[in-house]
Coordinates of C-alpha atoms and ligand atoms in Angstrom, one line a residue:
X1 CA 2.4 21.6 2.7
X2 CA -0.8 20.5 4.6
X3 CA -1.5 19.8 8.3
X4 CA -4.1 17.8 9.6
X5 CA -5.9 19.7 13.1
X6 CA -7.9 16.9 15.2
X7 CA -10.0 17.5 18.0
X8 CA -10.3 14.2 19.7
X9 CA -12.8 12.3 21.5
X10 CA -15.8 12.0 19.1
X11 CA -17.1 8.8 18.3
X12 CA -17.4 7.9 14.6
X13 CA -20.5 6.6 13.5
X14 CA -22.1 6.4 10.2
X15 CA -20.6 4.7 6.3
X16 CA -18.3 5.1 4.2
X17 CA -17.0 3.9 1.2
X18 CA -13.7 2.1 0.4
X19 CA -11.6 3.3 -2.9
X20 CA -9.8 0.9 -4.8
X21 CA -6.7 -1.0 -3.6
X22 CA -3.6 1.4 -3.9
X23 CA -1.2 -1.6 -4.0
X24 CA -3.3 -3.6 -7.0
X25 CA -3.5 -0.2 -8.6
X26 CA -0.1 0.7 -9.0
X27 CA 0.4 -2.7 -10.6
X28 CA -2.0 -2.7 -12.6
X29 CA -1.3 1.3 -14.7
X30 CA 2.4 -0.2 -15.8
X31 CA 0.6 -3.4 -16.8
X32 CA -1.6 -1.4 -19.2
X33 CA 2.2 -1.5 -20.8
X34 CA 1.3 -5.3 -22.4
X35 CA -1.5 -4.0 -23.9
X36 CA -1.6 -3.5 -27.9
X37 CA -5.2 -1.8 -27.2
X38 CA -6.7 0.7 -25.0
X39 CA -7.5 -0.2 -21.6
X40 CA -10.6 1.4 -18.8
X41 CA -9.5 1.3 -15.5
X42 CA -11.9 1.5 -13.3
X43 CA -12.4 2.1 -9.2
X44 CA -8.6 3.5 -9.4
X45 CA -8.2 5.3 -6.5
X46 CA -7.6 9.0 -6.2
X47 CA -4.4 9.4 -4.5
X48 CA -0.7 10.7 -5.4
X49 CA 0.5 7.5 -6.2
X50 CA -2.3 7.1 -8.7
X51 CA -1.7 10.2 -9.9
X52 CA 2.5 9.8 -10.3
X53 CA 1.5 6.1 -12.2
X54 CA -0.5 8.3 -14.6
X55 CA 2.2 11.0 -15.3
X56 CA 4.7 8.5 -15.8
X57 CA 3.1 6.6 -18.5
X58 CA 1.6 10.0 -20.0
X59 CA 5.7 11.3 -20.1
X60 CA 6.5 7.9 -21.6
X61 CA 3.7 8.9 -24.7
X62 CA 0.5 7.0 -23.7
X63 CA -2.5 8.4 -24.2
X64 CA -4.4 8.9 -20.5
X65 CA -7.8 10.4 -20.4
X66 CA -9.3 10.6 -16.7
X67 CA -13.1 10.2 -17.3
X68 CA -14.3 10.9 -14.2
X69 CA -12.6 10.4 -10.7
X70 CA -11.8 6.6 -10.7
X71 CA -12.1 5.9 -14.4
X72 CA -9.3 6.6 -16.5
X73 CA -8.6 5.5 -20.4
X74 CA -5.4 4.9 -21.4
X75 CA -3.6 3.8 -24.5
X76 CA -0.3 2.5 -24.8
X77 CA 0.4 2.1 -28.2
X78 CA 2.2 5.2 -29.1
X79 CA 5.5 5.1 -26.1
X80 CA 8.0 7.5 -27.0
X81 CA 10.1 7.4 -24.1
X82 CA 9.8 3.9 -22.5
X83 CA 11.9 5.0 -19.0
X84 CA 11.2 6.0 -15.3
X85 CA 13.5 9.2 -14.1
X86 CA 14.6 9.7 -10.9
X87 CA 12.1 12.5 -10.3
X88 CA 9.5 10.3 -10.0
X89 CA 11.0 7.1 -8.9
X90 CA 12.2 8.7 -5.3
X91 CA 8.7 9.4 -4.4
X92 CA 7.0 6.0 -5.3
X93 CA 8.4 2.4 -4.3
X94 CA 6.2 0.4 -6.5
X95 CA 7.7 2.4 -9.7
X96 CA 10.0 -0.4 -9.8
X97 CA 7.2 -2.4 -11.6
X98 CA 7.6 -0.2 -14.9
X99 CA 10.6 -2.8 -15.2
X100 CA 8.6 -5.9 -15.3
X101 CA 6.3 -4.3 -17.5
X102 CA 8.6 -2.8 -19.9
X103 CA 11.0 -5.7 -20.4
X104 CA 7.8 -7.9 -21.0
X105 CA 6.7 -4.9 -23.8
X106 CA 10.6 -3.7 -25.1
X107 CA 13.2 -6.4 -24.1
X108 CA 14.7 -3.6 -22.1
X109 CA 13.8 -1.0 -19.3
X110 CA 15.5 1.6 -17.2
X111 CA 14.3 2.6 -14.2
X112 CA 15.8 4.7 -11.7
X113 CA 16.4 3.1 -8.3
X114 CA 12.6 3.5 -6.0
X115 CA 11.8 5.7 -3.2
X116 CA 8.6 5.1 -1.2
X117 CA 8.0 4.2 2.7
X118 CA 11.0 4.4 4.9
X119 CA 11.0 0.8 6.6
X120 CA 14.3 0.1 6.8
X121 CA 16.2 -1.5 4.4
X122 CA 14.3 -2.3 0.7
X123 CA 16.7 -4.6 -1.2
X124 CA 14.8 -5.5 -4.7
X125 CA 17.6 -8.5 -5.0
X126 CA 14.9 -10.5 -5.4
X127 CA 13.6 -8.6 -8.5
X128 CA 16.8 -8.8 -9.7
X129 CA 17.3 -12.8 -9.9
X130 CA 13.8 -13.1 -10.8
X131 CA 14.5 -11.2 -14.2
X132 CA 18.1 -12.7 -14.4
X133 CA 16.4 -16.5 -14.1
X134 CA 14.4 -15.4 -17.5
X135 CA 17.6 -14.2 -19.6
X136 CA 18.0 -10.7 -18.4
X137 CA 21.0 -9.1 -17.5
X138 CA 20.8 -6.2 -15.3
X139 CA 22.5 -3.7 -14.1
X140 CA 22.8 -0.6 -11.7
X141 CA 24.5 2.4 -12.6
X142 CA 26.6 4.6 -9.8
X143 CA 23.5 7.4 -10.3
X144 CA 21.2 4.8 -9.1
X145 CA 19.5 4.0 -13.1
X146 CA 18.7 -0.1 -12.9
X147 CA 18.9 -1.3 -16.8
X148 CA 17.3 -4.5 -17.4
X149 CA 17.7 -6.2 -21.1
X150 CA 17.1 -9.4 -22.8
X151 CA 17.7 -10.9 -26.5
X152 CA 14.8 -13.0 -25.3
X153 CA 12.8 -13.5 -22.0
X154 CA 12.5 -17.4 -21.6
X155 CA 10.6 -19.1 -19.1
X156 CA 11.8 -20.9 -16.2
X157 CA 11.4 -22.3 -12.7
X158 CA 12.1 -19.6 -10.0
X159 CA 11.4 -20.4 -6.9
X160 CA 12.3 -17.2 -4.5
X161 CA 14.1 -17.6 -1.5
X162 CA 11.8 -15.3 0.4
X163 CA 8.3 -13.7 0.0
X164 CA 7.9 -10.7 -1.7
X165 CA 5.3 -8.9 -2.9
X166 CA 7.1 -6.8 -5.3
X167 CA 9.2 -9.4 -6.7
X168 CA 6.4 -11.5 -7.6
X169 CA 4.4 -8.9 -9.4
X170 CA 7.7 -7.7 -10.9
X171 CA 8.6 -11.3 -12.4
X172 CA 5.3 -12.1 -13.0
X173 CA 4.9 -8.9 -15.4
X174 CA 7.7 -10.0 -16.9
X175 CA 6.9 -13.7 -17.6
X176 CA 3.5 -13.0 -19.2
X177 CA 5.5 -12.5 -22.4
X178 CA 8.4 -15.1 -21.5
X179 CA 8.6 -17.7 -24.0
X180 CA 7.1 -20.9 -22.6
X181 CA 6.5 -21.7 -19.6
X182 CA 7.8 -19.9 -15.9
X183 CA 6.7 -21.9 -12.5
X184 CA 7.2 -18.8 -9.4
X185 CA 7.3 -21.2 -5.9
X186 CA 7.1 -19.2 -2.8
X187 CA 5.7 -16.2 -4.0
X188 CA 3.7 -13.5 -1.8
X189 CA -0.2 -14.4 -1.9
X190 CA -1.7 -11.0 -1.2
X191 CA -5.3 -9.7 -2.7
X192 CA -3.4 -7.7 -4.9
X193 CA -1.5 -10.4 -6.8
X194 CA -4.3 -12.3 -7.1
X195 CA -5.9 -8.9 -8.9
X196 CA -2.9 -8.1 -11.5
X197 CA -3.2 -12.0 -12.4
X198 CA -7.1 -11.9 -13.1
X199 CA -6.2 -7.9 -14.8
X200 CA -3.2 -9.5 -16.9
X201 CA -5.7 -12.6 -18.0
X202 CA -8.0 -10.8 -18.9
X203 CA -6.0 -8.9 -21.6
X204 CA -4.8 -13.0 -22.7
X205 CA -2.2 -13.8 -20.5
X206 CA -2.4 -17.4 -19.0
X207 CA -1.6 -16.5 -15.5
X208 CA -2.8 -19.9 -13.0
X209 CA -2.3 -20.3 -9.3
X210 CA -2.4 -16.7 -8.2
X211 CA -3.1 -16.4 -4.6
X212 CA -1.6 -19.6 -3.8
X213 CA 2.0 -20.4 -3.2
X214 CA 2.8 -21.4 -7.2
X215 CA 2.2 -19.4 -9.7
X216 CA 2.5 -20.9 -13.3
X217 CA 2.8 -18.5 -16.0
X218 CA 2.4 -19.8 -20.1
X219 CA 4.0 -16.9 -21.7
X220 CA 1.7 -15.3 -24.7
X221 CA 3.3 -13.3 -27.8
X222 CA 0.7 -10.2 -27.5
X223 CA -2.2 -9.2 -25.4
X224 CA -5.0 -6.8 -26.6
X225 CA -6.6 -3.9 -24.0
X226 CA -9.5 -4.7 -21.2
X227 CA -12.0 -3.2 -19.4
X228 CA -10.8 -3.9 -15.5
X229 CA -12.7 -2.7 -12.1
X230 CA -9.6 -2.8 -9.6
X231 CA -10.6 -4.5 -6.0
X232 CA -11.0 -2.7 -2.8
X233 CA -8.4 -1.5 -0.7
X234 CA -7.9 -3.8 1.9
X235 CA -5.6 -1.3 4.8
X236 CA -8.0 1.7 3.8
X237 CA -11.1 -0.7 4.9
X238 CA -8.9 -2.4 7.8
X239 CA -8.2 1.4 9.1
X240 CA -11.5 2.4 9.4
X241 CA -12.3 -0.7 11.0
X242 CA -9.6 0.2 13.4
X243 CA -11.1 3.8 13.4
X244 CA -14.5 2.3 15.0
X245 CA -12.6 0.2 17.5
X246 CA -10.7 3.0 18.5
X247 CA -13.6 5.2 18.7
X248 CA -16.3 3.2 20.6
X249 CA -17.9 4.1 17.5
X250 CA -20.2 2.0 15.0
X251 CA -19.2 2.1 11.3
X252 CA -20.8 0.7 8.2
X253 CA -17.6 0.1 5.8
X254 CA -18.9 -0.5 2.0
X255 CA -17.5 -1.6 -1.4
X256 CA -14.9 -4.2 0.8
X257 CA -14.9 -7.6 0.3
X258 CA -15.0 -9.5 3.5
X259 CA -12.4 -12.5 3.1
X260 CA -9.3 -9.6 2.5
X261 CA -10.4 -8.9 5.9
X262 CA -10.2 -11.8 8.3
X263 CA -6.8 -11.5 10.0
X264 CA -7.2 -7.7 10.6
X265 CA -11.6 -8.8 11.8
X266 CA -9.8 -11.6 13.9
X267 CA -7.6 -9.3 16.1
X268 CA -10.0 -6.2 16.3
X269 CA -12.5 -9.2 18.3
X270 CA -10.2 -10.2 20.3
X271 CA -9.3 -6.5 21.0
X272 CA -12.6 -6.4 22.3
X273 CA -14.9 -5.0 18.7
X274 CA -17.8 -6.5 17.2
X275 CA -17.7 -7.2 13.2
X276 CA -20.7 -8.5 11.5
X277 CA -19.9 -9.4 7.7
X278 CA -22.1 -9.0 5.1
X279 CA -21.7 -9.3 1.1
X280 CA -19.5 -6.5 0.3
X281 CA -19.9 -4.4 3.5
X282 CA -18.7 -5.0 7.3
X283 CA -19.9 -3.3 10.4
X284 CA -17.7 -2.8 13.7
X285 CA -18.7 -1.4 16.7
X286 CA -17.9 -1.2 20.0
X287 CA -19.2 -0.6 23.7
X288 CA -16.8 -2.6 26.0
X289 CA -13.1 -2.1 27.2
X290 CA -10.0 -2.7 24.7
X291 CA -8.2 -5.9 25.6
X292 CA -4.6 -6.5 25.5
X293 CA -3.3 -9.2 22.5
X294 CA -0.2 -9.9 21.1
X295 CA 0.5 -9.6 17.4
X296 CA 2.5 -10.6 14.9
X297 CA 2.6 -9.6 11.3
X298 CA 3.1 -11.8 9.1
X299 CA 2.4 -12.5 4.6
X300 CA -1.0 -12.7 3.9
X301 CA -3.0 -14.6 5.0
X302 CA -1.2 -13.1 8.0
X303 CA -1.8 -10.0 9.9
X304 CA -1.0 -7.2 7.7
X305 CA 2.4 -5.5 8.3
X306 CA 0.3 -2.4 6.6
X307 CA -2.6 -2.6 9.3
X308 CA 0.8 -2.4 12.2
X309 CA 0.8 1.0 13.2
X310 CA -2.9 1.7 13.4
X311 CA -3.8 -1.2 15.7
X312 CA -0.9 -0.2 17.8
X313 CA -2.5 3.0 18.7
X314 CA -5.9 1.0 19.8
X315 CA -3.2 -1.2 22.1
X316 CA -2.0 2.5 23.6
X317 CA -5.4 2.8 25.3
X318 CA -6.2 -1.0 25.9
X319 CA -6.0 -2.2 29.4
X320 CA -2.6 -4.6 30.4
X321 CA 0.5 -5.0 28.0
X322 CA 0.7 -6.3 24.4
X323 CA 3.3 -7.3 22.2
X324 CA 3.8 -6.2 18.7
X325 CA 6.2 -8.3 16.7
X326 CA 6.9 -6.8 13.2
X327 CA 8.3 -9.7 11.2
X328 CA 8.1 -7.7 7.5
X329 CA 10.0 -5.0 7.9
X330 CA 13.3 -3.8 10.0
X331 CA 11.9 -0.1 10.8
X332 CA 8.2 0.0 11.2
X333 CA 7.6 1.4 14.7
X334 CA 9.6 4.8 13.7
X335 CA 5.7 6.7 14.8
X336 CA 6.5 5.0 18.5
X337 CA 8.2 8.4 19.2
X338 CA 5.7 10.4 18.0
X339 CA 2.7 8.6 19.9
X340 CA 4.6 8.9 23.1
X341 CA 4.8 13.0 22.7
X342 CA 1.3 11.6 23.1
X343 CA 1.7 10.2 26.3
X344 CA 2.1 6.7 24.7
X345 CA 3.7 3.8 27.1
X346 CA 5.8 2.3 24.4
X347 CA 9.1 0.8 24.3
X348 CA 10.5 -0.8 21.2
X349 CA 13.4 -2.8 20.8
X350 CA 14.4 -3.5 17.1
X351 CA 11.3 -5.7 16.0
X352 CA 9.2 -5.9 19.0
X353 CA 7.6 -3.1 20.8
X354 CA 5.8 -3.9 24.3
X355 CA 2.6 -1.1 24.9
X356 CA 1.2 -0.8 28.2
X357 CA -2.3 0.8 27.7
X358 CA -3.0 3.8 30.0
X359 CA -6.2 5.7 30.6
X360 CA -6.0 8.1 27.3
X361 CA -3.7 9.7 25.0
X362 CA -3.3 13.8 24.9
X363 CA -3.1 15.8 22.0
X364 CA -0.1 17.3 20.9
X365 CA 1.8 18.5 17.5
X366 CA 3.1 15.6 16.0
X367 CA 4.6 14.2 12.2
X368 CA 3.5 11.8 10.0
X369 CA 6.8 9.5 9.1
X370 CA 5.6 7.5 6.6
X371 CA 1.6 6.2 5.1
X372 CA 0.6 3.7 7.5
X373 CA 2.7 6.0 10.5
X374 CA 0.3 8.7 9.6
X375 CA -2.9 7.0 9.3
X376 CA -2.1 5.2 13.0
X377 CA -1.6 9.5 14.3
X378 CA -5.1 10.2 12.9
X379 CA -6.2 7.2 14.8
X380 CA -3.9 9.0 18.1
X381 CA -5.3 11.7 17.0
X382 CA -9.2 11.0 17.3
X383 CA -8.8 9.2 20.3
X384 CA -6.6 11.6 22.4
X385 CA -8.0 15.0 24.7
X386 CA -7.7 18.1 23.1
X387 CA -6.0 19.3 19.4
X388 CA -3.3 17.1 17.6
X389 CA -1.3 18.6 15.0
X390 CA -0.1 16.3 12.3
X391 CA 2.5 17.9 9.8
X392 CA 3.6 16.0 6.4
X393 CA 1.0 14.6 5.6
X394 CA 1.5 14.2 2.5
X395 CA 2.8 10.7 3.2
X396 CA -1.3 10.0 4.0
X397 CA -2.1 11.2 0.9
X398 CA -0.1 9.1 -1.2
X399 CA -2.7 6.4 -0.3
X400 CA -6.0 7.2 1.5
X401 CA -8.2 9.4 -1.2
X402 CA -10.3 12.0 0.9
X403 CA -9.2 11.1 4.2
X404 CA -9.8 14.2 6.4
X405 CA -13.2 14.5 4.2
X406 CA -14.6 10.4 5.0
X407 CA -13.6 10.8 8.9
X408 CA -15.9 14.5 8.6
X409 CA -18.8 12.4 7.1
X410 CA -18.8 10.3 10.4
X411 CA -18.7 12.7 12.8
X412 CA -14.7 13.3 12.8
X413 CA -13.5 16.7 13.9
X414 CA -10.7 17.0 11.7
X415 CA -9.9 19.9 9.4
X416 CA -6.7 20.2 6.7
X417 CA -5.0 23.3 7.2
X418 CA -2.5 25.0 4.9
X419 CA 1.1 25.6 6.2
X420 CA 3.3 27.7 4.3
X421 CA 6.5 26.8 3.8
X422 CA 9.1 27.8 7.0
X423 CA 11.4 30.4 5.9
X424 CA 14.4 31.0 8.0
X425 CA 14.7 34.2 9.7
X426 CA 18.0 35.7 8.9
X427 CA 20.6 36.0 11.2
X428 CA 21.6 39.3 12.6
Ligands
EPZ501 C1 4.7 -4.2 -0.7 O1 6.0 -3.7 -0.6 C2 3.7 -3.1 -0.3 N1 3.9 -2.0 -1.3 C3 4.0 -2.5 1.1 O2 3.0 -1.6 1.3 C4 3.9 -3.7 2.1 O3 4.3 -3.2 3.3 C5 4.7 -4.9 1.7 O4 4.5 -5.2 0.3 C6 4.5 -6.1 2.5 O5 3.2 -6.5 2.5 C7 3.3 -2.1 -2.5 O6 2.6 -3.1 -2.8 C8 3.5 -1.0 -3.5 P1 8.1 -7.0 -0.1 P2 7.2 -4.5 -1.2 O7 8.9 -7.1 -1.3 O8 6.8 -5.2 -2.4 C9 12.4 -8.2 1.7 C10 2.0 0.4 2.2 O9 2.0 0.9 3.3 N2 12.8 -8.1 0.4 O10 7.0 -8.0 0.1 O11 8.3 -3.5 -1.3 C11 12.0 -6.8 2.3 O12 13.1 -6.1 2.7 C12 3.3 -0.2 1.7 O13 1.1 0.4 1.4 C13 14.1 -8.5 0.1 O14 14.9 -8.9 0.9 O15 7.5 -5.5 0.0 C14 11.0 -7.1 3.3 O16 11.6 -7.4 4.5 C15 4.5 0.1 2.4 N3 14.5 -8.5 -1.2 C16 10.3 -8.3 2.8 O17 11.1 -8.9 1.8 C17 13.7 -8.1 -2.2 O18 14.1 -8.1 -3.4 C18 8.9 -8.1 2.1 O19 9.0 -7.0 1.1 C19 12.4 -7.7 -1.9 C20 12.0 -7.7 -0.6

């Protein structure tokens, strides 16, 4: 187990580089499933989640050669043993898209019931219909296995009664070898669903309408392998953006493209930053005060429910009181606790938390709950007087690759510190 020690109170100047989008990513690796040829990934990101994609479809028989650190080769042709255990399942929500991808490739798919982020609750009923609506049946055994099967996967109109990011990736997967054609209304719109699309096309899929609010899918009987270059990571650009705001600092952020960016660039003005866009890079700086605001997150285009925590923390310091409404997710301000060990003025009542800025936070020993949680506590972190201890941190690495080493390249004084595991003393 690793900690994170932060001295606060530097400001971070300097660039950095985003990694590819974790979210498109773990798509993307189970999509390589359609392929009858080999595929090159490229700009994958290195992080756990990455890696745990990789192991599963190298335990199912592909053939996965890491090139070098974002490139990886990987061949599908060869699956031995086309199932997801439980082993690595619990650690990774978006394992659940080894079913789309494996009922598009086999008919059939078993895949034990995901882990991931602790938000609250994480239904995937509307997986479910989405795959019963194309001639699957599926069910859930009492050890938490999902089986999905089909005699045949047949096109139709699904139009999903709310949006969801997984289940349109999930059904879309699974519709790009439907027979005929499958219309998706209401579906989520994010970067990373326009990025499977354009990844799934370019291996012959006929995929239209991807980041809009239809998608129209003409199913194909085989796709071949592609070379794909997986987008930017939207949340690891909008958290150093925070990072800069939070800091007073001024911070070049490369390899992003800008338009991902406009709800998180929108709020961090109005917070009181400057952002100047270029091509594929974005400045932010700041030298004034932090202004209250009130925000709400919502699908994208929306405000990020991912960006959440980490603009929370720049609303801890901000003069006056702001409202956060989480509208995504039930449990998303579990951190709230933590940042007030941090001497926080937070209150949160189920979906809403009110934050009444005061003059600085304090360091103090504190624990990551979940990815986005963890990143927001570097932010505390950074900002606060004196050392902040962050433990688990493992949740951070599951989707920022080299965090602790990018906020060191800009001034950051944050080290990663081994903890061996506690052993309990015994009892005399
Ligand atoms: C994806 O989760 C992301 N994960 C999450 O990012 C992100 O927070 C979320 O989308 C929203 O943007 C990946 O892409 C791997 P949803 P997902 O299905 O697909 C309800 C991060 O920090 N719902 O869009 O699981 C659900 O309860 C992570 O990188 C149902 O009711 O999210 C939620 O309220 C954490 N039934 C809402 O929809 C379903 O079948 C949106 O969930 C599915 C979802």
């Amino acid at each position: 187990m690793n900690k994170y020690v932060i001295n606060g109170g530097n400001r971070l100047c300097g660039s950095v580089d985003i990694s590819g989008a974790k979210n498109a990513a773990v798509a993307i690796l189970p999509a390589t499933l359609l392929a009858e040829g080999p595929c090159l990934i490229e700009n994958l990101p290195n992080i756990s989640d990455v890696t745990r994609s990789l192991k599963i479809l190298s335990e199912m028989g592909a053939t996965v050669n890491v090139l070098n650190k974002s490139t990886v080769f990987i061949d599908t042709a060869h699956i031995t043993s086309p199932l997801v255990p439980y082993e690595h399942a619990k650690h990774m929500r978006a394992s659940y898209y080894f079913l789309g991808a494996l009922l598009a490739r086999y008919k059939t798919a078993n895949v034990a019931m995901p882990g991931g982020c602790d938000l609250g609750a994480r239904p995937i009923d509307r997986h479910i219909r989405g795959f019963e609506d194309l001639g699957c049946s599926v069910t859930i055994e009492p050890g938490g296995m999902i089986h999905a099967s089909a005699e045949a996967l047949v096109g139709n109109h699904i139009f999903f009664d709310g949006v969801s990011v997984g289940a349109t990736i999930n059904v879309m997967l699974a519709a790009s070898k439907a027979e005929g054609l499958t219309v998706l209304e209401n579906v989520a719109k994010e970067p990373h669903i326009v990025d499977l699309a354009n990844f799934l096309n370019s291996m012959g899929a006929d995929i239209r309408g991807a980041g809009t609010d239809v998608i129209k899918i003409h199913g194909v009987s085989s796709m071949h392998g592609a070379n794909y270059t997986i987008i930017p990571d939207q949340i690891e650009a909008g958290t150093f953006m925070a990072i800069a705001a939070a800091t007073a600092g001024d911070i070049v952020i490369k390899n992003i493209i800008p338009k991902h960016l406009e709800s998180i660039t929108e709020k961090l003005v109005k917070i009181g930053a400057t952002v100047e866009e270029y091509d594929d890079s974005i400045r932010v700086f700041r030298n004034g005060p932090l202004n209250k605001i009130t925000l709400k997150t919502l699908p994208h285009p929306g405000f990020p429910t991912d960006m959440q925590p980490q603009m929370t923390v720049l609303l801890t310091v901000a003069e006056g009181s702001s409202m956060i409404i989480e509208d995504i997710w039930d449990n998303r301000f579990k951190y709230a606790s933590e940042l007030r060990r941090m001497g926080a003025d937070i209150r949160v009542d189920g979906k809403v938390a009110v934050v009444d800025g005061v003059p600085f936070l304090t360091g103090a020993p504190v624990r990551a709950t979940d990815l986005r949680a963890g990143a927001a506590l570097v932010i505390a972190g950074l900002i606060a007087k004196g050392t902040t201890e962050i433990e688990d941190i493992y949740h951070i690495e599951r989707g920022y690759e080299n965090f602790a080493e990018k906020l060191q390249s800009i001034g950051a004084d944050i080290k990663t510190v081994y903890v061996p595991d506690r052993t309990i003393a015994p009892a005399f």
